[in-house]
């Protein structure tokens, strides 16, 4: 719900038209698409959320919207128009705009250039939006002369031009904004406490008294400051090998990286990720060479922990299985996610149950039923359609008492998000459990029992855990996901032993 895309909006409008909601009218971008965007925003704005570090959900006072991309792009035009209309609908005092702009440094001697910001604000105004604040991104703090120039050409008060320069870690950015009195100005602009009863004509940027809202003294900011400080003051360094298929695509594993970062902060470690292309670990893969293969294995073996994340397709699958075998046999802390769990089950079938032909029916046909088909297609799945057929969203998993997963979650029942079409074949579970692979997390719904979490006993391996769900999606800076937290704790111990 919080991720609003063009496809979702267009599908909503098409469905309404097919249901006859528009009574035969011609469906247009304005008003039908723009109205649908506004309705979606207003609905999500009222959805209950939890405060920082809390579990209980409450109705929020403020909803933050991020309109991505660049002003003027054709893809974002319906959203820009919808936001223009939305401010008129809810009122000026109930909606403000923060424009984020880059202030590059060019020339010799180096000079901060404000022209890109001047032009982007002009473009914003042409589209009917007026910025209340301008957040200027740059390497160094914004110079007073640059602030004056931007204020002059944008008609935004100089105090409301906020410098977002490089800091030691990303968690210091909100603290940096508070130092520039952004919290007090924003509170006045939106008429929230302590300004919600005032009816003065004073402009929001005129409040120069620092932190009139008192937010800097709140437990939230104190905890956040402690979080930011801990990032800069780790006790040790930890190297985690990420064995994946899409390592050259930047943000493909961003959620996993963030989840690892959250747990590294909680365990007071400096995180270093060793990116390893899964296919490089498999010498039989045509895309690798002996030199690349050897280098990949050297880097894997130097790591303190291993993560095999989710993915689709056969490329690199053999390398993932080999990495999991190494993690199991060498007792290197390991976490598998989605396809990583499926690969773990296949590896165990091949090398412990002595079923060399074990595989996933996603990648190989004609497998011996209930012997070699370790991973099967979901019983309720649709093989004809690829889009919209995955098992998605929050599902409840029941964790076995005494398991590693139960210890870290601290609860019998947990809610985690899913994204898959294939799953472990339940018929193989008794043989696998008898051989030492424990299925400690299960989900029971109308289509039968599903395997959600596997692990090896702590007496045989310090941390070997994998899940069908995606634990990275529920990790937060102040509340790291338990499975990642367990991995980083075990990896910290492993790193200390290797020194």
Short mmCIF file of C-alpha atoms in Angstrom, two decimals:
data_model
loop_
_atom_site.label_atom_id
_atom_site.label_comp_id
_atom_site.label_asym_id
_atom_site.label_seq_id
_atom_site.Cartn_x
_atom_site.Cartn_y
_atom_site.Cartn_z
CA UNK A 1 0.00 0.00 0.00
CA UNK A 2 2.82 2.43 0.82
CA UNK A 3 4.45 1.84 -2.57
CA UNK A 4 2.33 3.66 -5.13
CA UNK A 5 3.22 2.99 -8.77
CA UNK A 6 1.72 4.06 -12.10
CA UNK A 7 0.74 0.46 -12.84
CA UNK A 8 -1.26 0.14 -9.63
CA UNK A 9 -3.14 3.37 -10.28
CA UNK A 10 -3.93 2.55 -13.90
CA UNK A 11 -5.12 -0.95 -12.91
CA UNK A 12 -7.39 0.57 -10.25
CA UNK A 13 -8.92 3.00 -12.72
CA UNK A 14 -9.38 0.33 -15.40
CA UNK A 15 -11.10 -1.97 -12.89
CA UNK A 16 -13.44 0.85 -11.86
CA UNK A 17 -14.28 1.60 -15.47
CA UNK A 18 -15.07 -2.07 -16.12
CA UNK A 19 -17.35 -2.09 -13.07
CA UNK A 20 -19.23 0.91 -14.45
CA UNK A 21 -18.17 3.34 -11.72
CA UNK A 22 -17.69 6.15 -14.25
CA UNK A 23 -21.10 5.64 -15.87
CA UNK A 24 -19.73 5.51 -19.39
CA UNK A 25 -17.68 8.70 -19.17
CA UNK A 26 -14.40 8.93 -21.07
CA UNK A 27 -11.62 7.95 -18.67
CA UNK A 28 -8.90 10.63 -18.59
CA UNK A 29 -5.68 11.35 -16.75
CA UNK A 30 -7.43 14.34 -15.17
CA UNK A 31 -9.63 13.83 -13.24
CA UNK A 32 -9.76 10.02 -13.03
CA UNK A 33 -6.06 9.14 -12.65
CA UNK A 34 -5.28 12.17 -10.48
CA UNK A 35 -8.31 11.47 -8.27
CA UNK A 36 -7.27 7.83 -7.82
CA UNK A 37 -3.79 8.96 -6.72
CA UNK A 38 -5.25 11.36 -4.16
CA UNK A 39 -7.64 8.73 -2.79
CA UNK A 40 -4.76 6.27 -2.40
CA UNK A 41 -2.59 8.82 -0.57
CA UNK A 42 -5.37 9.83 1.82
CA UNK A 43 -6.17 6.19 2.58
CA UNK A 44 -2.57 5.24 3.33
CA UNK A 45 -2.06 8.43 5.38
CA UNK A 46 -4.61 7.14 7.90
CA UNK A 47 -3.17 3.62 8.18
CA UNK A 48 -1.91 2.91 11.74
CA UNK A 49 1.88 2.73 12.20
CA UNK A 50 4.23 2.00 15.11
CA UNK A 51 6.38 4.67 16.71
CA UNK A 52 10.17 4.38 16.76
CA UNK A 53 11.11 1.19 18.59
CA UNK A 54 7.49 0.40 19.56
CA UNK A 55 5.18 -2.46 18.62
CA UNK A 56 1.78 -0.84 19.18
CA UNK A 57 0.34 0.89 16.10
CA UNK A 58 -1.38 4.28 16.19
CA UNK A 59 -2.94 6.64 13.64
CA UNK A 60 -0.13 8.93 12.40
CA UNK A 61 -0.20 12.72 12.60
CA UNK A 62 1.92 13.25 9.48
CA UNK A 63 2.28 11.33 6.24
CA UNK A 64 5.55 11.74 4.29
CA UNK A 65 5.34 11.34 0.52
CA UNK A 66 8.35 10.91 -1.74
CA UNK A 67 7.80 11.72 -5.40
CA UNK A 68 10.77 10.07 -7.07
CA UNK A 69 12.42 10.88 -10.38
CA UNK A 70 13.09 14.29 -11.88
CA UNK A 71 10.61 17.13 -12.23
CA UNK A 72 9.43 17.30 -15.81
CA UNK A 73 9.68 13.58 -16.52
CA UNK A 74 6.58 12.40 -18.33
CA UNK A 75 6.20 9.41 -15.99
CA UNK A 76 5.63 11.60 -12.93
CA UNK A 77 3.31 14.22 -14.45
CA UNK A 78 0.02 12.66 -13.24
CA UNK A 79 1.48 12.47 -9.71
CA UNK A 80 2.61 16.11 -9.78
CA UNK A 81 -0.87 17.21 -10.86
CA UNK A 82 -2.45 15.02 -8.17
CA UNK A 83 -0.28 16.62 -5.48
CA UNK A 84 -1.20 20.09 -6.73
CA UNK A 85 -4.87 19.23 -6.44
CA UNK A 86 -4.37 17.53 -3.08
CA UNK A 87 -2.95 20.67 -1.47
CA UNK A 88 -5.99 22.61 -2.63
CA UNK A 89 -8.25 19.91 -1.18
CA UNK A 90 -6.64 19.59 2.27
CA UNK A 91 -5.58 23.22 2.62
CA UNK A 92 -2.29 25.09 2.58
CA UNK A 93 -1.72 24.64 6.33
CA UNK A 94 -2.07 20.87 6.08
CA UNK A 95 0.42 20.13 3.29
CA UNK A 96 3.88 21.44 2.54
CA UNK A 97 6.51 20.67 -0.09
CA UNK A 98 10.22 19.98 0.45
CA UNK A 99 12.19 20.14 -2.78
CA UNK A 100 15.42 18.11 -2.86
CA UNK A 101 18.08 19.46 -5.20
CA UNK A 102 21.74 18.82 -5.95
CA UNK A 103 24.24 21.64 -5.48
CA UNK A 104 27.33 20.50 -7.41
CA UNK A 105 30.82 21.81 -6.81
CA UNK A 106 32.68 22.75 -9.99
CA UNK A 107 35.69 24.71 -11.20
CA UNK A 108 39.03 25.67 -9.77
CA UNK A 109 38.88 27.07 -7.19
CA UNK A 110 35.86 24.94 -6.31
CA UNK A 111 32.53 26.78 -6.26
CA UNK A 112 29.03 25.63 -5.28
CA UNK A 113 26.73 26.05 -8.29
CA UNK A 114 23.11 26.97 -7.60
CA UNK A 115 21.86 27.15 -11.18
CA UNK A 116 20.45 23.56 -11.24
CA UNK A 117 18.40 24.37 -8.14
CA UNK A 118 17.16 27.65 -9.61
CA UNK A 119 15.97 25.90 -12.75
CA UNK A 120 14.34 22.98 -10.92
CA UNK A 121 12.37 25.36 -8.69
CA UNK A 122 11.24 27.28 -11.79
CA UNK A 123 10.13 23.98 -13.35
CA UNK A 124 8.30 23.06 -10.15
CA UNK A 125 6.42 26.35 -10.18
CA UNK A 126 5.39 25.90 -13.82
CA UNK A 127 3.74 22.64 -12.75
CA UNK A 128 1.78 24.38 -10.00
CA UNK A 129 3.86 23.42 -6.96
CA UNK A 130 5.65 25.87 -4.70
CA UNK A 131 8.41 24.60 -2.39
CA UNK A 132 8.26 25.59 1.28
CA UNK A 133 11.71 24.17 1.99
CA UNK A 134 14.66 23.33 -0.25
CA UNK A 135 16.97 20.52 0.86
CA UNK A 136 20.30 21.07 -0.87
CA UNK A 137 22.38 17.94 -1.30
CA UNK A 138 26.14 18.35 -1.54
CA UNK A 139 29.52 17.19 -0.31
CA UNK A 140 30.24 20.19 1.93
CA UNK A 141 27.87 22.39 4.00
CA UNK A 142 25.98 24.93 1.89
CA UNK A 143 27.82 28.25 1.93
CA UNK A 144 25.93 31.41 3.07
CA UNK A 145 26.43 33.02 -0.35
CA UNK A 146 24.86 29.99 -2.08
CA UNK A 147 21.94 30.09 0.36
CA UNK A 148 21.34 33.77 -0.37
CA UNK A 149 21.38 33.21 -4.10
CA UNK A 150 18.96 30.26 -3.94
CA UNK A 151 16.64 32.25 -1.65
CA UNK A 152 16.69 35.21 -4.04
CA UNK A 153 15.78 33.22 -7.16
CA UNK A 154 13.39 30.72 -5.56
CA UNK A 155 11.47 33.01 -3.17
CA UNK A 156 12.05 30.47 -0.42
CA UNK A 157 13.19 32.04 2.89
CA UNK A 158 16.90 31.67 3.52
CA UNK A 159 16.27 29.88 6.85
CA UNK A 160 14.16 27.30 5.00
CA UNK A 161 17.03 26.29 2.73
CA UNK A 162 18.50 23.24 4.45
CA UNK A 163 22.01 21.95 3.84
CA UNK A 164 22.12 18.15 3.44
CA UNK A 165 25.85 17.60 3.21
CA UNK A 166 27.94 14.47 3.72
CA UNK A 167 28.13 13.17 7.28
CA UNK A 168 29.82 10.17 8.90
CA UNK A 169 26.73 7.97 8.50
CA UNK A 170 23.21 8.30 7.12
CA UNK A 171 21.61 8.18 10.56
CA UNK A 172 23.08 11.61 11.35
CA UNK A 173 21.04 13.30 8.59
CA UNK A 174 17.88 13.88 10.73
CA UNK A 175 20.08 15.25 13.53
CA UNK A 176 21.78 17.58 11.05
CA UNK A 177 18.38 18.86 9.90
CA UNK A 178 17.36 19.51 13.51
CA UNK A 179 20.52 21.56 14.04
CA UNK A 180 19.26 23.84 11.25
CA UNK A 181 15.92 24.29 13.08
CA UNK A 182 14.00 22.35 10.45
CA UNK A 183 11.76 20.68 13.07
CA UNK A 184 10.50 24.00 14.50
CA UNK A 185 9.86 25.53 11.08
CA UNK A 186 8.06 22.42 9.86
CA UNK A 187 5.89 22.30 13.02
CA UNK A 188 4.80 25.89 12.46
CA UNK A 189 4.25 25.40 8.74
CA UNK A 190 1.87 22.47 9.41
CA UNK A 191 0.41 24.01 12.59
CA UNK A 192 1.26 21.07 14.79
CA UNK A 193 2.31 21.17 18.44
CA UNK A 194 3.16 23.71 19.86
CA UNK A 195 1.62 25.82 17.08
CA UNK A 196 -1.64 23.98 16.49
CA UNK A 197 -3.79 26.57 18.35
CA UNK A 198 -1.98 29.70 17.21
CA UNK A 199 -3.46 32.03 14.64
CA UNK A 200 -0.62 34.44 14.05
CA UNK A 201 0.61 35.88 10.77
CA UNK A 202 4.23 35.02 11.45
CA UNK A 203 5.93 33.13 8.63
CA UNK A 204 7.19 29.64 9.45
CA UNK A 205 10.79 30.61 8.63
CA UNK A 206 10.68 33.46 11.18
CA UNK A 207 10.93 31.07 14.14
CA UNK A 208 14.64 31.23 14.84
CA UNK A 209 14.45 29.86 18.39
CA UNK A 210 16.22 26.52 18.20
CA UNK A 211 14.07 23.43 18.79
CA UNK A 212 10.98 25.22 20.03
CA UNK A 213 9.18 21.88 19.66
CA UNK A 214 11.44 20.29 22.30
CA UNK A 215 11.95 17.24 20.11
CA UNK A 216 15.69 17.08 20.81
CA UNK A 217 14.91 16.17 24.44
CA UNK A 218 12.54 13.34 23.51
CA UNK A 219 13.50 9.69 24.07
CA UNK A 220 13.12 9.10 20.32
CA UNK A 221 15.91 11.53 19.42
CA UNK A 222 18.07 10.39 22.33
CA UNK A 223 17.81 6.79 21.11
CA UNK A 224 18.42 7.88 17.52
CA UNK A 225 21.52 9.84 18.55
CA UNK A 226 22.82 6.79 20.39
CA UNK A 227 22.18 4.75 17.25
CA UNK A 228 24.13 7.20 15.09
CA UNK A 229 27.00 7.27 17.61
CA UNK A 230 27.22 3.48 17.71
CA UNK A 231 27.68 3.36 13.93
CA UNK A 232 30.80 5.51 14.28
CA UNK A 233 32.16 3.56 17.24
CA UNK A 234 32.07 -0.19 16.41
CA UNK A 235 33.86 -2.76 18.54
CA UNK A 236 35.06 -4.86 15.62
CA UNK A 237 34.72 -5.56 11.89
CA UNK A 238 32.70 -8.35 10.33
CA UNK A 239 32.94 -9.65 6.75
CA UNK A 240 29.76 -11.14 5.29
CA UNK A 241 29.87 -12.89 1.92
CA UNK A 242 26.82 -12.17 -0.24
CA UNK A 243 26.57 -15.03 -2.74
CA UNK A 244 24.08 -13.89 -5.35
CA UNK A 245 23.12 -13.71 -8.97
CA UNK A 246 22.54 -9.96 -9.37
CA UNK A 247 25.56 -8.53 -7.53
CA UNK A 248 26.41 -6.23 -10.45
CA UNK A 249 23.01 -4.53 -10.35
CA UNK A 250 23.53 -2.26 -7.36
CA UNK A 251 20.21 -2.08 -5.55
CA UNK A 252 19.06 -5.65 -6.31
CA UNK A 253 19.92 -6.73 -2.75
CA UNK A 254 19.44 -3.34 -1.06
CA UNK A 255 16.92 -4.62 1.51
CA UNK A 256 19.27 -7.45 2.49
CA UNK A 257 22.20 -5.00 2.81
CA UNK A 258 20.12 -2.70 5.01
CA UNK A 259 19.01 -5.60 7.22
CA UNK A 260 22.65 -6.66 7.64
CA UNK A 261 23.57 -3.06 8.46
CA UNK A 262 20.86 -2.81 11.13
CA UNK A 263 22.12 -5.97 12.83
CA UNK A 264 25.76 -4.86 12.52
CA UNK A 265 24.83 -1.67 14.39
CA UNK A 266 23.02 -3.66 17.09
CA UNK A 267 26.03 -5.94 17.57
CA UNK A 268 28.51 -3.00 17.39
CA UNK A 269 30.34 -4.16 14.29
CA UNK A 270 31.59 -2.42 11.17
CA UNK A 271 30.02 -4.32 8.29
CA UNK A 272 31.99 -5.22 5.20
CA UNK A 273 30.17 -7.08 2.44
CA UNK A 274 32.13 -9.37 0.14
CA UNK A 275 30.15 -9.54 -3.10
CA UNK A 276 30.51 -12.93 -4.77
CA UNK A 277 28.92 -13.88 -8.09
CA UNK A 278 27.37 -17.29 -7.47
CA UNK A 279 28.34 -18.68 -10.87
CA UNK A 280 32.02 -17.92 -10.13
CA UNK A 281 31.99 -20.60 -7.42
CA UNK A 282 31.00 -23.29 -9.93
CA UNK A 283 33.93 -24.32 -12.13
CA UNK A 284 31.51 -26.13 -14.45
CA UNK A 285 29.76 -22.87 -15.27
CA UNK A 286 30.67 -21.67 -18.77
CA UNK A 287 30.72 -18.01 -17.71
CA UNK A 288 33.66 -18.35 -15.28
CA UNK A 289 37.40 -18.95 -15.60
CA UNK A 290 39.81 -20.79 -13.32
CA UNK A 291 41.35 -17.53 -12.10
CA UNK A 292 37.98 -15.96 -11.30
CA UNK A 293 36.79 -19.21 -9.71
CA UNK A 294 39.84 -19.42 -7.43
CA UNK A 295 39.53 -15.77 -6.38
CA UNK A 296 35.84 -16.20 -5.52
CA UNK A 297 36.60 -19.17 -3.27
CA UNK A 298 39.45 -17.34 -1.52
CA UNK A 299 37.14 -14.43 -0.72
CA UNK A 300 34.34 -16.75 0.43
CA UNK A 301 36.63 -18.64 2.81
CA UNK A 302 37.92 -15.41 4.35
CA UNK A 303 34.39 -14.33 5.28
CA UNK A 304 32.98 -14.50 8.82
CA UNK A 305 29.45 -15.27 7.64
CA UNK A 306 27.58 -16.17 4.44
CA UNK A 307 24.23 -15.01 3.05
CA UNK A 308 22.52 -16.62 0.06
CA UNK A 309 19.60 -14.32 -0.85
CA UNK A 310 16.57 -14.93 -3.06
CA UNK A 311 16.49 -14.96 -6.83
CA UNK A 312 14.97 -16.51 -9.93
CA UNK A 313 16.35 -18.76 -12.67
CA UNK A 314 19.06 -21.37 -12.95
CA UNK A 315 22.08 -19.11 -13.49
CA UNK A 316 24.42 -19.36 -10.53
CA UNK A 317 22.30 -21.95 -8.72
CA UNK A 318 25.12 -24.51 -8.69
CA UNK A 319 27.45 -21.97 -7.10
CA UNK A 320 24.89 -21.20 -4.40
CA UNK A 321 24.59 -24.90 -3.55
CA UNK A 322 28.38 -25.19 -3.29
CA UNK A 323 28.59 -22.11 -1.06
CA UNK A 324 25.94 -23.62 1.24
CA UNK A 325 27.81 -26.92 1.38
CA UNK A 326 30.97 -25.05 2.38
CA UNK A 327 29.08 -23.09 5.07
CA UNK A 328 27.61 -26.30 6.50
CA UNK A 329 30.82 -28.30 6.51
CA UNK A 330 33.13 -25.49 7.68
CA UNK A 331 30.65 -24.34 10.35
CA UNK A 332 30.61 -20.80 8.95
CA UNK A 333 27.53 -18.84 10.13
CA UNK A 334 24.94 -18.96 7.37
CA UNK A 335 21.58 -17.41 6.48
CA UNK A 336 19.57 -18.48 3.43
CA UNK A 337 16.61 -16.49 2.14
CA UNK A 338 13.83 -17.81 -0.13
CA UNK A 339 15.77 -19.51 -2.95
CA UNK A 340 18.64 -19.68 -0.46
CA UNK A 341 16.52 -21.94 1.75
CA UNK A 342 15.47 -24.07 -1.21
CA UNK A 343 19.11 -24.46 -2.26
CA UNK A 344 19.96 -25.47 1.33
CA UNK A 345 17.37 -28.26 1.24
CA UNK A 346 18.65 -29.48 -2.13
CA UNK A 347 22.26 -29.44 -0.88
CA UNK A 348 21.27 -31.50 2.15
CA UNK A 349 19.39 -34.00 0.00
CA UNK A 350 22.35 -34.44 -2.33
CA UNK A 351 25.18 -34.62 0.19
CA UNK A 352 23.61 -35.99 3.37
CA UNK A 353 20.70 -38.11 2.12
CA UNK A 354 22.85 -39.26 -0.81
CA UNK A 355 20.33 -38.26 -3.45
CA UNK A 356 22.61 -36.74 -6.12
CA UNK A 357 19.72 -36.07 -8.50
CA UNK A 358 17.78 -33.95 -6.01
CA UNK A 359 16.75 -30.63 -7.53
CA UNK A 360 13.99 -28.09 -7.86
CA UNK A 361 11.13 -28.75 -10.26
CA UNK A 362 11.51 -25.08 -11.20
CA UNK A 363 14.82 -25.89 -12.90
CA UNK A 364 14.53 -29.54 -13.91
CA UNK A 365 11.69 -31.70 -15.19
CA UNK A 366 11.17 -35.44 -14.81
CA UNK A 367 12.43 -35.69 -11.22
CA UNK A 368 11.54 -38.83 -9.28
CA UNK A 369 8.39 -37.97 -7.35
CA UNK A 370 8.85 -37.54 -3.58
CA UNK A 371 12.50 -38.66 -3.92
CA UNK A 372 14.41 -36.12 -5.99
CA UNK A 373 11.84 -33.30 -6.28
CA UNK A 374 13.00 -31.47 -3.17
CA UNK A 375 11.31 -28.25 -4.30
CA UNK A 376 7.85 -28.29 -5.89
CA UNK A 377 5.41 -25.82 -7.42
CA UNK A 378 2.81 -24.42 -5.03
CA UNK A 379 -0.38 -26.51 -5.16
CA UNK A 380 -2.57 -23.44 -5.75
CA UNK A 381 -0.16 -21.87 -8.27
CA UNK A 382 -0.93 -20.98 -11.88
CA UNK A 383 1.65 -22.31 -14.35
CA UNK A 384 0.17 -20.42 -17.30
CA UNK A 385 0.50 -16.89 -15.92
CA UNK A 386 3.73 -15.41 -14.56
CA UNK A 387 2.41 -12.04 -13.37
CA UNK A 388 0.52 -11.76 -10.09
CA UNK A 389 0.78 -15.46 -9.25
CA UNK A 390 3.35 -15.49 -6.44
CA UNK A 391 2.57 -16.13 -2.81
CA UNK A 392 2.93 -12.60 -1.49
CA UNK A 393 2.49 -10.61 1.69
CA UNK A 394 2.51 -11.20 5.43
CA UNK A 395 1.95 -14.79 6.55
CA UNK A 396 2.09 -16.29 10.00
CA UNK A 397 4.80 -18.82 10.83
CA UNK A 398 4.76 -21.00 13.94
CA UNK A 399 8.24 -21.60 15.39
CA UNK A 400 9.19 -24.77 17.25
CA UNK A 401 9.99 -24.42 20.94
CA UNK A 402 13.71 -24.68 21.64
CA UNK A 403 14.74 -23.71 18.10
CA UNK A 404 17.33 -21.06 17.24
CA UNK A 405 14.70 -19.05 15.35
CA UNK A 406 12.32 -19.15 18.33
CA UNK A 407 15.14 -18.00 20.62
CA UNK A 408 15.91 -14.92 18.53
CA UNK A 409 12.30 -14.01 17.74
CA UNK A 410 11.22 -14.57 21.33
CA UNK A 411 7.77 -15.59 20.14
CA UNK A 412 5.98 -18.70 18.95
CA UNK A 413 4.12 -17.01 16.09
CA UNK A 414 5.73 -14.44 13.79
CA UNK A 415 4.55 -12.49 10.77
CA UNK A 416 6.91 -12.22 7.78
CA UNK A 417 6.53 -11.31 4.13
CA UNK A 418 6.72 -13.81 1.27
CA UNK A 419 7.53 -13.72 -2.43
CA UNK A 420 7.74 -17.15 -4.08
CA UNK A 421 6.09 -19.73 -6.35
CA UNK A 422 8.03 -22.85 -5.33
CA UNK A 423 8.44 -24.44 -1.90
CA UNK A 424 9.85 -27.45 -0.05
CA UNK A 425 8.19 -30.78 -0.82
CA UNK A 426 6.54 -31.87 2.48
CA UNK A 427 6.97 -35.54 1.52
CA UNK A 428 10.77 -35.25 1.98
CA UNK A 429 10.61 -33.56 5.37
CA UNK A 430 10.58 -36.75 7.56
CA UNK A 431 13.75 -38.09 5.88
CA UNK A 432 15.50 -34.71 6.13
CA UNK A 433 14.59 -34.28 9.80
CA UNK A 434 15.79 -37.78 10.58
CA UNK A 435 19.12 -36.81 8.98
CA UNK A 436 19.46 -33.69 11.15
CA UNK A 437 17.89 -30.84 9.13
CA UNK A 438 15.17 -29.41 11.36
CA UNK A 439 12.07 -27.73 9.92
CA UNK A 440 11.39 -25.48 12.89
CA UNK A 441 9.06 -22.98 11.21
CA UNK A 442 5.82 -24.01 9.56
CA UNK A 443 2.70 -22.40 8.20
CA UNK A 444 -0.67 -24.08 7.93
CA UNK A 445 -3.29 -22.63 5.61
CA UNK A 446 -6.10 -23.91 3.42
CA UNK A 447 -3.72 -25.52 0.92
CA UNK A 448 -1.73 -27.57 3.44
CA UNK A 449 1.36 -27.32 5.60
CA UNK A 450 4.30 -25.27 4.32
CA UNK A 451 7.92 -25.33 5.45
CA UNK A 452 9.06 -21.84 6.42
CA UNK A 453 12.29 -22.10 8.48
CA UNK A 454 15.08 -24.70 8.58
CA UNK A 455 18.12 -24.94 10.82
CA UNK A 456 20.83 -27.25 12.07
CA UNK A 457 21.21 -27.98 15.77
CA UNK A 458 23.53 -25.57 17.60
CA UNK A 459 25.53 -28.55 18.83
CA UNK A 460 26.58 -29.30 15.24
CA UNK A 461 26.73 -25.79 13.74
CA UNK A 462 26.98 -22.33 15.39
CA UNK A 463 24.34 -20.77 13.11
CA UNK A 464 22.84 -22.45 10.06
CA UNK A 465 19.37 -20.97 9.44
CA UNK A 466 17.30 -20.39 6.30
CA UNK A 467 13.77 -19.11 5.70
CA UNK A 468 11.27 -19.29 2.86
CA UNK A 469 10.04 -15.82 3.76
CA UNK A 470 12.03 -12.59 3.36
CA UNK A 471 13.13 -11.44 6.83
CA UNK A 472 14.92 -8.39 5.40
CA UNK A 473 11.61 -6.66 4.68
CA UNK A 474 10.75 -6.25 8.38
CA UNK A 475 14.16 -5.11 9.59
CA UNK A 476 14.46 -1.57 10.98
CA UNK A 477 17.46 0.44 12.30
CA UNK A 478 16.11 0.38 15.85
CA UNK A 479 14.65 -3.12 15.55
CA UNK A 480 16.81 -5.42 13.40
CA UNK A 481 15.23 -8.62 12.15
CA UNK A 482 15.99 -11.52 14.55
CA UNK A 483 17.38 -13.88 11.88
CA UNK A 484 19.89 -11.28 10.69
CA UNK A 485 20.70 -10.38 14.29
CA UNK A 486 21.49 -14.03 14.99
CA UNK A 487 23.74 -14.23 11.93
CA UNK A 488 25.73 -11.14 12.93
CA UNK A 489 26.10 -12.34 16.52
CA UNK A 490 27.45 -15.70 15.33
CA UNK A 491 29.69 -13.99 12.77
CA UNK A 492 31.11 -11.69 15.45
CA UNK A 493 32.14 -14.74 17.48
CA UNK A 494 33.62 -16.35 14.35
CA UNK A 495 35.56 -13.18 13.51
CA UNK A 496 36.99 -13.02 17.04
CA UNK A 497 38.15 -16.64 16.82
CA UNK A 498 39.90 -16.06 13.50
CA UNK A 499 41.99 -13.15 14.79
#
